[in-house]
Coordinates of C-alpha atoms in Angstrom, one line a residue:
Chain A
M21 CA -30.8 -5.9 -48.2
S22 CA -28.7 -2.8 -47.4
S23 CA -31.9 -0.8 -47.2
R24 CA -33.0 -2.8 -44.2
R25 CA -31.8 -0.2 -41.7
G26 CA -32.8 2.8 -43.6
G27 CA -31.4 3.9 -46.9
S28 CA -27.8 3.6 -48.2
N29 CA -24.7 3.8 -46.1
V30 CA -23.6 7.2 -47.6
V31 CA -24.6 9.1 -44.5
A32 CA -22.7 6.6 -42.3
Y33 CA -19.5 6.9 -44.4
V34 CA -19.7 10.7 -44.3
V35 CA -20.3 10.9 -40.5
L36 CA -17.7 8.2 -39.7
G37 CA -15.2 9.7 -42.1
V38 CA -15.5 13.3 -40.8
G39 CA -15.7 12.1 -37.2
G40 CA -12.7 9.8 -37.7
L41 CA -10.7 12.7 -39.2
L42 CA -11.6 14.9 -36.3
M43 CA -10.5 12.2 -33.9
V44 CA -7.0 11.9 -35.5
S45 CA -6.6 15.6 -36.2
P46 CA -4.7 16.3 -33.0
F47 CA -2.1 13.7 -34.0
L48 CA -1.9 15.2 -37.5
Y49 CA -1.4 18.7 -36.1
Q50 CA 1.1 17.3 -33.7
I51 CA 3.2 15.8 -36.5
S52 CA 2.9 19.0 -38.5
A53 CA 3.8 21.3 -35.6
S54 CA 6.8 19.1 -34.7
L55 CA 8.3 19.8 -38.1
M56 CA 7.8 23.6 -38.0
T57 CA 10.0 26.4 -36.7
N58 CA 8.7 27.9 -33.4
A59 CA 7.8 31.1 -35.3
E60 CA 5.6 29.1 -37.6
V61 CA 3.7 27.4 -34.8
T62 CA 3.0 30.8 -33.2
A63 CA 2.4 32.7 -36.4
I64 CA -0.7 34.7 -37.0
P65 CA -2.3 34.2 -39.5
K66 CA -2.2 30.5 -38.6
R67 CA 0.0 28.1 -40.5
L68 CA -1.1 24.4 -40.6
L69 CA 1.9 23.1 -42.5
P70 CA 5.7 23.8 -42.3
E71 CA 7.4 25.8 -45.0
T72 CA 10.4 23.6 -44.9
I73 CA 10.5 20.4 -42.8
Q74 CA 12.5 20.8 -39.6
W75 CA 13.8 17.3 -38.9
G76 CA 16.3 18.8 -36.5
N77 CA 13.5 19.4 -33.9
Y78 CA 13.6 15.7 -33.1
P79 CA 17.3 15.3 -32.1
A80 CA 17.1 18.7 -30.4
A81 CA 14.1 17.7 -28.3
L82 CA 15.6 14.4 -27.2
A83 CA 18.9 16.1 -26.3
A84 CA 17.0 18.8 -24.2
F85 CA 15.9 16.4 -21.4
P86 CA 17.2 13.0 -20.1
F87 CA 15.3 11.1 -22.7
W88 CA 17.3 7.9 -22.7
D89 CA 17.4 7.6 -18.9
Q90 CA 13.6 8.2 -18.8
L91 CA 13.1 5.7 -21.6
R92 CA 15.0 3.1 -19.7
N93 CA 12.9 3.9 -16.6
T94 CA 9.7 3.6 -18.6
V95 CA 10.7 0.3 -20.2
L96 CA 11.8 -1.2 -16.8
F97 CA 8.7 0.1 -15.1
T98 CA 6.4 -1.3 -17.8
V99 CA 8.1 -4.7 -18.1
I100 CA 8.4 -5.4 -14.4
Q101 CA 4.9 -4.2 -13.7
T102 CA 3.4 -6.2 -16.5
V103 CA 5.3 -9.4 -15.8
C104 CA 4.6 -9.3 -12.1
Q105 CA 0.9 -8.5 -12.4
V106 CA 0.3 -11.1 -15.0
L107 CA 2.2 -13.8 -13.2
F108 CA 0.8 -13.1 -9.7
A109 CA -2.8 -12.5 -11.0
S110 CA -2.8 -15.8 -12.9
M111 CA -1.6 -17.7 -9.9
A112 CA -4.0 -16.1 -7.5
G113 CA -6.8 -16.2 -10.0
Y114 CA -6.3 -19.9 -10.6
A115 CA -6.2 -20.6 -6.9
F116 CA -9.5 -18.7 -6.3
A117 CA -11.1 -20.3 -9.4
R118 CA -10.0 -23.9 -9.2
L119 CA -8.2 -24.8 -6.0
K120 CA -9.8 -25.7 -2.7
F121 CA -8.6 -24.2 0.6
A122 CA -10.0 -22.9 3.8
G123 CA -11.0 -19.2 3.8
A124 CA -10.9 -18.9 0.0
R125 CA -14.3 -17.1 -0.1
P126 CA -13.7 -14.5 2.6
I127 CA -10.2 -13.7 1.4
F128 CA -11.5 -13.2 -2.1
A129 CA -14.3 -11.0 -0.8
I130 CA -11.9 -8.8 1.0
L131 CA -9.7 -8.5 -2.1
L132 CA -12.8 -7.5 -4.2
S133 CA -13.8 -4.8 -1.8
I134 CA -10.5 -3.0 -2.6
L135 CA -11.8 -2.5 -6.1
M136 CA -14.2 0.1 -4.8
I137 CA -11.5 2.2 -3.2
P138 CA -10.2 5.0 -5.5
A139 CA -6.4 4.7 -5.8
E140 CA -6.1 8.4 -5.0
L141 CA -7.2 8.0 -1.5
L142 CA -4.3 5.6 -0.9
L143 CA -1.5 7.9 -2.3
I144 CA -0.4 9.5 1.0
S145 CA -0.1 6.3 2.8
Q146 CA 1.6 4.5 -0.1
Y147 CA 4.0 7.4 -0.4
Q148 CA 4.8 7.1 3.3
I149 CA 5.5 3.4 2.9
V150 CA 7.8 3.8 -0.1
Q151 CA 9.5 6.7 1.6
N152 CA 10.1 4.7 4.8
L153 CA 11.5 1.9 2.7
G154 CA 13.9 4.4 1.2
L155 CA 12.6 3.7 -2.3
L156 CA 11.7 7.2 -3.5
N157 CA 13.3 7.8 -6.9
T158 CA 13.9 4.2 -7.6
I159 CA 12.3 1.7 -10.0
A160 CA 11.4 -0.5 -7.0
G161 CA 9.4 2.4 -5.5
L162 CA 7.8 3.1 -8.9
V163 CA 6.5 -0.5 -9.3
A164 CA 5.9 -1.3 -5.6
P165 CA 2.1 -0.8 -5.5
G166 CA 1.7 -2.1 -9.0
I167 CA 3.3 -5.5 -8.5
V168 CA -0.1 -7.0 -7.6
T169 CA -3.5 -6.3 -8.9
V170 CA -7.0 -7.0 -7.6
F171 CA -8.5 -6.2 -10.9
G172 CA -6.2 -8.6 -12.8
T173 CA -6.8 -11.3 -10.1
F174 CA -10.5 -11.0 -10.6
M175 CA -10.2 -11.0 -14.4
M176 CA -8.0 -14.1 -14.4
R177 CA -10.3 -15.9 -11.9
Q178 CA -13.2 -15.3 -14.3
F179 CA -11.2 -16.6 -17.1
F180 CA -10.1 -19.8 -15.4
L181 CA -13.7 -20.4 -14.3
G182 CA -14.6 -20.4 -18.0
L183 CA -12.2 -23.2 -18.9
P184 CA -13.6 -26.8 -19.0
R185 CA -13.2 -28.4 -15.6
E186 CA -12.7 -31.9 -17.2
L187 CA -9.2 -30.9 -18.3
S188 CA -7.9 -30.3 -14.8
D189 CA -9.8 -33.3 -13.5
A190 CA -8.2 -35.5 -16.2
A191 CA -4.8 -34.1 -15.3
K192 CA -5.4 -34.9 -11.6
I193 CA -6.4 -38.5 -12.4
D194 CA -3.2 -38.8 -14.5
G195 CA -1.3 -38.0 -11.3
A196 CA -0.4 -34.3 -12.0
G197 CA -0.2 -32.1 -8.9
P198 CA -1.9 -28.7 -8.8
V199 CA 1.3 -26.9 -9.9
T200 CA 1.9 -29.1 -12.9
T201 CA -1.7 -28.9 -13.9
F202 CA -1.5 -25.1 -13.7
V203 CA 1.8 -24.7 -15.6
R204 CA 1.3 -27.4 -18.2
I205 CA -2.4 -27.3 -18.9
M206 CA -4.4 -24.4 -17.5
L207 CA -1.9 -21.5 -18.1
P208 CA -1.4 -22.3 -21.8
L209 CA -5.2 -22.5 -22.2
A210 CA -5.6 -19.1 -20.5
M211 CA -3.3 -17.4 -23.0
P212 CA -6.0 -15.2 -24.4
G213 CA -6.8 -13.9 -20.9
V214 CA -3.1 -13.6 -20.1
S215 CA -2.4 -11.5 -23.2
A216 CA -5.5 -9.3 -22.7
L217 CA -4.3 -8.5 -19.1
A218 CA -0.7 -8.0 -20.3
I219 CA -1.9 -5.5 -23.0
I220 CA -4.0 -3.5 -20.5
V221 CA -1.2 -3.4 -17.9
A222 CA 1.5 -2.5 -20.5
I223 CA -0.5 0.4 -22.0
S224 CA -1.6 1.9 -18.7
S225 CA 1.9 1.5 -17.2
W226 CA 3.5 3.3 -20.2
G227 CA 1.2 6.3 -19.6
A228 CA 0.9 6.1 -15.8
F229 CA 1.2 9.6 -14.3
L230 CA 0.1 10.4 -10.8
W231 CA 2.0 7.8 -8.8
P232 CA 5.3 8.3 -10.8
L233 CA 4.8 12.1 -10.4
I234 CA 4.9 11.7 -6.7
V235 CA 7.6 9.0 -6.3
A236 CA 10.1 10.3 -8.9
T237 CA 11.3 13.8 -8.2
Y238 CA 14.7 13.9 -10.1
S239 CA 14.3 14.0 -13.8
E240 CA 16.7 11.1 -14.4
N241 CA 14.5 8.9 -12.2
M242 CA 11.2 9.7 -13.9
P243 CA 9.4 7.7 -16.5
L244 CA 8.7 9.5 -19.8
A245 CA 5.1 10.2 -18.9
V246 CA 6.2 12.4 -16.1
G247 CA 9.4 13.6 -17.8
I248 CA 7.5 14.9 -20.8
A249 CA 5.4 17.1 -18.4
S250 CA 8.3 18.6 -16.7
F251 CA 10.1 19.0 -20.0
A252 CA 7.1 21.0 -21.2
G253 CA 7.3 23.1 -18.0
E254 CA 10.9 24.0 -18.7
H255 CA 10.6 24.6 -22.4
E256 CA 7.2 26.3 -22.1
T257 CA 7.5 28.1 -25.4
D258 CA 9.5 25.8 -27.6
Y259 CA 6.4 24.2 -29.2
P260 CA 8.0 22.2 -32.0
Q261 CA 10.3 20.5 -29.6
M262 CA 7.5 19.8 -27.2
M263 CA 5.4 18.3 -30.0
A264 CA 8.4 16.2 -31.2
A265 CA 9.1 14.9 -27.7
S266 CA 5.5 14.0 -27.0
L267 CA 5.2 12.2 -30.3
V268 CA 8.3 10.1 -29.5
V269 CA 6.9 9.2 -26.1
M270 CA 3.5 8.1 -27.6
L271 CA 5.0 6.3 -30.6
P272 CA 5.7 2.9 -29.0
V273 CA 2.1 2.7 -27.6
M274 CA 0.6 3.7 -30.9
I275 CA 2.7 1.2 -32.9
F276 CA 1.8 -1.5 -30.3
F277 CA -1.9 -0.6 -30.7
V278 CA -2.0 -0.5 -34.5
A279 CA -0.1 -3.8 -34.7
L280 CA -2.3 -5.6 -32.1
Q281 CA -5.5 -3.6 -32.5
R282 CA -7.9 -6.5 -32.4
R283 CA -6.4 -7.8 -29.2
V284 CA -6.0 -4.4 -27.6
I285 CA -9.7 -3.5 -28.2
A286 CA -10.9 -6.9 -27.0
G287 CA -8.7 -6.6 -23.9
L288 CA -9.7 -3.1 -23.0
A289 CA -13.3 -3.8 -23.7
F290 CA -13.1 -6.8 -21.5
S291 CA -11.8 -4.7 -18.7
G292 CA -13.2 -1.2 -18.8
I293 CA -10.4 0.0 -16.6
R294 CA -9.4 3.0 -18.5
G295 CA -9.3 6.1 -16.2
Chain B
M18 CA -14.0 -43.0 3.5
R19 CA -15.3 -39.6 4.6
L20 CA -11.9 -38.7 5.9
V21 CA -10.2 -39.5 2.6
R22 CA -12.7 -37.4 0.6
A23 CA -12.3 -34.5 3.0
R24 CA -8.5 -34.6 2.5
R25 CA -8.8 -34.8 -1.2
Q26 CA -11.0 -31.7 -1.3
H27 CA -8.2 -29.5 -0.3
D28 CA -5.1 -28.8 -2.3
G29 CA -2.7 -28.4 0.6
W30 CA -0.1 -25.7 0.6
V31 CA -0.3 -24.9 -3.1
P32 CA -3.2 -22.5 -3.1
W33 CA -1.6 -20.6 -0.3
A34 CA 1.6 -20.3 -2.3
F35 CA -0.4 -19.1 -5.3
I36 CA -2.2 -16.3 -3.5
F37 CA 0.7 -15.4 -1.3
P38 CA 2.2 -12.6 -3.4
T39 CA -1.2 -11.0 -4.1
V40 CA -2.4 -11.2 -0.6
V41 CA 0.8 -9.8 0.8
G42 CA 1.0 -7.0 -1.8
I43 CA -2.6 -6.0 -1.5
S44 CA -2.5 -6.0 2.3
A45 CA 0.7 -3.9 2.4
F46 CA -0.2 -1.4 -0.4
Y47 CA -4.0 -1.3 -0.5
L48 CA -5.7 -2.6 2.6
W49 CA -3.4 -1.1 5.2
P50 CA -3.2 2.3 3.3
T51 CA -7.0 2.4 3.2
L52 CA -7.2 2.2 7.0
Q53 CA -4.2 4.5 7.4
S54 CA -5.6 7.1 5.1
V55 CA -8.9 7.2 7.1
Y56 CA -6.8 7.6 10.2
F57 CA -4.7 10.4 8.6
S58 CA -7.8 12.3 7.9
F59 CA -8.3 12.8 11.6
T60 CA -4.8 14.1 12.2
E61 CA -2.6 17.1 11.7
W62 CA 0.9 16.7 10.2
G63 CA 3.8 18.5 11.8
P64 CA 6.3 20.3 9.6
F65 CA 8.9 17.5 10.3
G66 CA 6.6 14.5 10.2
G67 CA 4.7 13.1 13.1
T68 CA 0.9 13.3 13.3
T69 CA -1.4 14.6 16.0
W70 CA -4.9 13.4 16.5
I71 CA -7.3 16.3 16.0
G72 CA -10.6 14.5 15.7
A73 CA -13.1 15.8 13.1
E74 CA -11.3 19.2 12.6
N75 CA -10.2 18.5 9.0
Y76 CA -13.8 17.5 8.1
L77 CA -15.2 20.6 9.8
R78 CA -12.7 22.7 8.0
L79 CA -13.5 21.3 4.6
A80 CA -17.2 21.7 5.1
G81 CA -16.6 25.4 5.3
D82 CA -13.9 25.6 2.6
P83 CA -15.1 27.4 -0.5
Q84 CA -12.2 25.6 -2.4
V85 CA -13.9 22.2 -1.7
L86 CA -17.2 23.5 -2.9
K87 CA -15.6 24.8 -6.1
A88 CA -13.7 21.6 -6.7
L89 CA -17.0 19.6 -6.3
G90 CA -18.7 21.9 -8.8
N91 CA -15.9 21.6 -11.3
T92 CA -15.8 17.8 -10.9
A93 CA -19.5 17.7 -11.5
L94 CA -19.2 20.0 -14.6
Y95 CA -16.4 17.9 -16.0
T96 CA -18.4 14.7 -15.4
A97 CA -21.5 16.2 -17.0
V98 CA -19.7 17.3 -20.1
T99 CA -17.8 14.0 -20.5
L100 CA -21.0 12.1 -20.4
L101 CA -21.9 13.6 -23.7
S102 CA -19.6 11.1 -25.2
I103 CA -22.2 8.4 -24.5
P104 CA -25.0 9.6 -26.8
L105 CA -22.3 10.4 -29.4
A106 CA -20.9 6.9 -29.0
I107 CA -24.3 5.3 -29.4
W108 CA -24.9 7.2 -32.6
L109 CA -21.5 6.4 -34.0
A110 CA -21.6 2.7 -32.9
S111 CA -25.0 2.3 -34.6
L112 CA -23.5 3.8 -37.8
L113 CA -20.5 1.5 -37.6
N114 CA -22.8 -1.5 -37.1
R115 CA -24.8 -1.0 -40.3
P116 CA -25.0 -4.0 -42.5
G117 CA -22.7 -3.9 -45.6
L118 CA -20.5 -1.1 -44.2
R119 CA -17.0 -1.4 -45.4
G120 CA -13.8 -0.3 -43.7
R121 CA -15.1 -1.1 -40.2
T122 CA -11.7 -1.9 -38.8
F123 CA -10.2 1.2 -40.2
F124 CA -12.9 3.5 -38.6
R125 CA -12.5 1.6 -35.4
I126 CA -8.8 2.3 -35.3
L127 CA -9.4 6.0 -36.0
F128 CA -11.8 6.4 -33.1
F129 CA -9.9 4.1 -30.7
L130 CA -6.5 5.7 -31.2
P131 CA -7.1 8.4 -28.6
V132 CA -7.9 5.8 -26.0
V133 CA -4.4 4.4 -26.1
T134 CA -2.4 7.6 -26.0
V135 CA -0.1 8.7 -23.1
P136 CA -2.1 11.4 -21.2
A137 CA 0.9 13.5 -20.4
A138 CA 2.0 13.6 -24.0
I139 CA -1.4 14.2 -25.6
A140 CA -2.2 17.0 -23.1
M141 CA 0.7 19.0 -24.5
V142 CA -0.9 18.9 -27.9
W143 CA -4.3 19.9 -26.7
K144 CA -2.8 22.7 -24.6
L145 CA -1.3 24.1 -27.8
M146 CA -4.5 23.6 -29.8
F147 CA -6.5 25.5 -27.1
N148 CA -4.0 28.4 -27.1
G149 CA -6.0 31.6 -27.1
E150 CA -3.7 33.5 -29.6
F151 CA -2.4 30.9 -32.1
G152 CA -4.3 27.7 -31.2
V153 CA -5.8 25.7 -34.0
I154 CA -9.2 25.6 -32.3
N155 CA -9.6 29.4 -32.3
Y156 CA -8.3 29.5 -35.9
V157 CA -11.0 27.1 -37.0
L158 CA -13.6 29.1 -35.1
S159 CA -12.4 32.3 -36.7
L160 CA -13.0 30.8 -40.2
V161 CA -16.7 30.8 -39.3
G162 CA -16.5 34.2 -37.7
I163 CA -16.3 33.2 -34.1
T164 CA -13.7 34.8 -31.8
G165 CA -12.7 32.0 -29.4
P166 CA -11.8 32.7 -25.7
F167 CA -8.5 32.1 -24.0
W168 CA -9.7 28.6 -23.2
L169 CA -7.2 27.6 -20.5
Q170 CA -7.1 31.0 -18.8
T171 CA -10.8 31.6 -18.3
P172 CA -12.7 30.2 -15.3
V173 CA -15.4 27.6 -16.1
V174 CA -14.4 27.6 -19.8
S175 CA -11.1 26.0 -18.8
I176 CA -12.7 23.0 -17.2
V177 CA -15.0 22.6 -20.2
A178 CA -12.0 22.6 -22.5
V179 CA -10.4 19.9 -20.4
A180 CA -13.7 17.9 -20.5
V181 CA -13.6 18.1 -24.4
V182 CA -10.3 16.2 -24.2
G183 CA -12.1 13.9 -21.7
I184 CA -14.7 13.1 -24.4
W185 CA -12.1 12.6 -27.0
T186 CA -10.2 10.0 -24.9
T187 CA -13.3 8.1 -23.8
L188 CA -15.4 8.1 -27.0
G189 CA -13.6 5.2 -28.7
F190 CA -13.8 3.0 -25.7
N191 CA -17.5 3.7 -25.2
M192 CA -18.1 3.0 -28.9
I193 CA -16.6 -0.4 -28.6
I194 CA -18.6 -1.4 -25.6
L195 CA -21.9 -0.1 -27.0
G196 CA -21.1 -1.6 -30.4
A197 CA -20.7 -5.0 -28.7
G198 CA -24.1 -4.4 -27.1
L199 CA -25.7 -3.5 -30.4
Q200 CA -24.7 -6.8 -31.9
T201 CA -26.9 -8.7 -29.4
I202 CA -30.0 -6.9 -30.7
P203 CA -31.8 -9.2 -33.1
D204 CA -32.4 -8.0 -36.7
E205 CA -36.1 -9.0 -36.6
L206 CA -36.9 -6.2 -34.2
Y207 CA -35.6 -3.7 -36.8
E208 CA -37.5 -5.4 -39.5
A209 CA -40.7 -5.3 -37.5
A210 CA -40.2 -1.6 -36.7
E211 CA -39.6 -0.9 -40.3
L212 CA -42.8 -2.7 -41.3
D213 CA -44.6 -0.4 -38.9
G214 CA -43.2 2.5 -40.8
A215 CA -40.8 3.7 -38.1
S216 CA -38.2 6.2 -39.3
P217 CA -34.5 5.7 -38.6
V218 CA -34.6 8.2 -35.7
R219 CA -37.6 6.4 -34.1
R220 CA -35.9 3.1 -34.6
L221 CA -32.8 4.4 -32.8
L222 CA -34.9 5.8 -29.9
H223 CA -37.5 3.0 -29.6
V224 CA -35.6 -0.1 -30.5
T225 CA -31.8 0.5 -30.2
V226 CA -31.6 2.6 -27.1
P227 CA -34.1 0.6 -24.9
L228 CA -32.4 -2.7 -25.8
L229 CA -29.0 -1.2 -25.3
T230 CA -29.7 0.0 -21.7
P231 CA -27.4 -2.7 -20.0
S232 CA -24.4 -1.5 -22.1
I233 CA -25.4 2.1 -21.6
F234 CA -25.5 1.5 -17.8
F235 CA -22.1 -0.1 -17.9
V236 CA -20.4 2.7 -19.8
T237 CA -22.2 5.4 -17.8
T238 CA -21.0 3.9 -14.5
I239 CA -17.4 3.6 -15.8
T240 CA -17.4 7.1 -17.3
V241 CA -18.8 8.7 -14.2
I242 CA -16.3 7.0 -11.8
A243 CA -13.4 7.9 -14.1
S244 CA -14.6 11.5 -14.4
L245 CA -15.0 11.9 -10.7
K246 CA -11.3 11.0 -10.3
V247 CA -10.0 13.3 -13.1
F248 CA -6.5 14.6 -12.3
D249 CA -3.9 14.3 -15.0
L250 CA -5.6 16.3 -17.7
V251 CA -6.3 19.2 -15.2
F252 CA -2.8 19.1 -13.9
L253 CA -1.2 19.0 -17.4
M254 CA -3.5 21.3 -19.3
I255 CA -4.1 24.0 -16.7
G256 CA -1.4 23.2 -14.1
P257 CA -0.2 24.6 -10.7
T258 CA 1.2 27.9 -12.1
N259 CA -1.8 29.0 -14.0
P260 CA -3.8 31.6 -12.0
V261 CA -7.1 30.1 -13.1
I262 CA -6.3 26.8 -11.4
D263 CA -8.1 27.9 -8.2
D264 CA -11.2 28.2 -10.2
A265 CA -10.6 25.0 -12.3
Q266 CA -9.4 22.5 -9.8
T267 CA -11.2 19.2 -9.4
L268 CA -11.5 17.1 -6.2
V269 CA -8.5 14.9 -6.9
Y270 CA -6.4 17.9 -8.0
L271 CA -7.3 19.6 -4.7
F272 CA -6.2 16.4 -2.9
Y273 CA -2.9 16.4 -4.7
D274 CA -2.4 20.1 -4.1
E275 CA -3.0 19.9 -0.4
G276 CA -1.2 16.6 0.1
F277 CA 1.9 17.2 -2.0
L278 CA 2.3 20.9 -2.9
V279 CA 0.9 22.5 0.3
N280 CA 2.0 19.4 2.2
D281 CA -1.1 19.4 4.5
K282 CA -1.4 15.7 4.4
G283 CA -4.1 15.3 7.1
Y284 CA -6.4 17.7 5.3
A285 CA -5.6 16.0 2.0
A286 CA -6.5 12.6 3.5
A287 CA -9.9 14.1 4.5
I288 CA -10.4 15.3 0.9
G289 CA -9.5 11.8 -0.2
V290 CA -12.2 10.3 2.0
V291 CA -14.7 12.8 0.5
V292 CA -13.7 11.6 -3.0
L293 CA -14.4 8.0 -1.8
L294 CA -17.7 9.0 -0.4
V295 CA -18.8 10.9 -3.5
I296 CA -17.9 8.0 -5.7
A297 CA -19.7 5.5 -3.4
A298 CA -22.8 7.8 -3.2
V299 CA -23.0 8.4 -7.0
T300 CA -22.5 4.7 -7.8
L301 CA -25.1 3.7 -5.2
V302 CA -27.6 6.1 -6.8
Q303 CA -26.8 4.8 -10.3
F304 CA -27.4 1.2 -9.2
R305 CA -30.7 2.3 -7.5
L306 CA -31.9 4.2 -10.6
Q307 CA -30.8 1.3 -12.7
R308 CA -34.0 -0.6 -11.9
R309 CA -36.1 2.2 -13.4
W310 CA -34.5 2.3 -16.8
V311 CA -32.2 -0.6 -17.5
H312 CA -33.9 -3.6 -19.2
Y313 CA -32.3 -6.9 -19.0
E314 CA -33.6 -9.8 -21.2

């Protein structure tokens, strides 16, 4: 049976094993370098492992930039953006999928056309708006454009369209209004879609770079993704601390991914929004 | 009777309340900025704010700007190199899809991990690995007798190095999409090909790839659009202070540089419009060519 697609799986194991090791080797090197002395990282001939493990690099790295402020900014940014996008996208997606109102089609078409506009084109204008509102260097300014999402609205609409219509019809016959039907029946059924969207938004918010780079100019107002870049600029040559700090910044996302890998992969595959 | 039915067809104020946040937010932060950005591209910005209408001047300027041409070339090179992740992903996905293979979840995690990293944090690691003096990459090359270049200080080479990281971060995602496509190919086709004496390579090229074209089209479109917009890796791995940046910048980097470092926002807006036009043109061509090579059931 196993010969059906040509020979044994030995080649597959070797290729996937070596390939997989290559894929994670940057992380392995990062861990190793974060535990070396700076002299060891820059040593020639090259060292791949530390002589004695330098745990002290971690507290030193976190003390060298406003890590805790930036962690708080990142958590707030990620949580607010995720909650708002998921809530508003579910509501709008449900309305476009299942509720009847005049103008639904043209409004939805206009929203969809936004998907084609690269976000970069909008930066100058969005920056002006946030600046005029006096929101530079605030969490509100960071999340402002990311409170709503066309992509998520579209995704949730598709999801609601896939749910059986009989359920909402039955609820209507039982006298439930559209709000009750949405909250009590449709939203619980849409949980796989909701969690997929939440995962996508949470991961991309944690790593978001260009918009936060523009909006947050003081290091205590930055999220970690921007903070780590300016930290690297200021500590250009302290490689172990840079590696330690960048590892700490990535750790929550990686734990999140490994714990929920099935859902994360399904969610991202469903979307294709990366990049 | 007709009146009653007409009234029941609409859900009153509820849908409006449901779409209200999205419509207001999208109008304020996406629709209006789209129009405004196009307007900005026809203006010049004074040093203390205020814009002056200057017609097509920004566009005439960028048509003759060697920086724009170079950025276009670098963006194209970055995109071309990153696209190598697709054949690689097809091969790996077909290996991962083999019947009887154990540890599928484990391999999937290994390959997918780079997709979920924080770009700013992982760029630090790659920057160190690409270091010309003591980077791991040149060390490994030296083991086989190759003297590696100063990757991030050499024109052309630097953008290729950044694109390698681009491949690394997209490979896992493309593998998953293509793997899902592979599962829709019926086993009988492989059995028939095998009865005809087709080798594994021929089966890959004549059965797998043709039947996978819808998925290949999807990942190609996504990879190209994302590559045309590359910014963070260029900014983080090469960066504004590196002398090679003038030779390594991509379109969106140039946009950022003109808009937020040089602070020439009118000119930057014009570059932004060019980015939009390039993406629109490339996507249109892809959809046109699609008819020639994508087979739907």
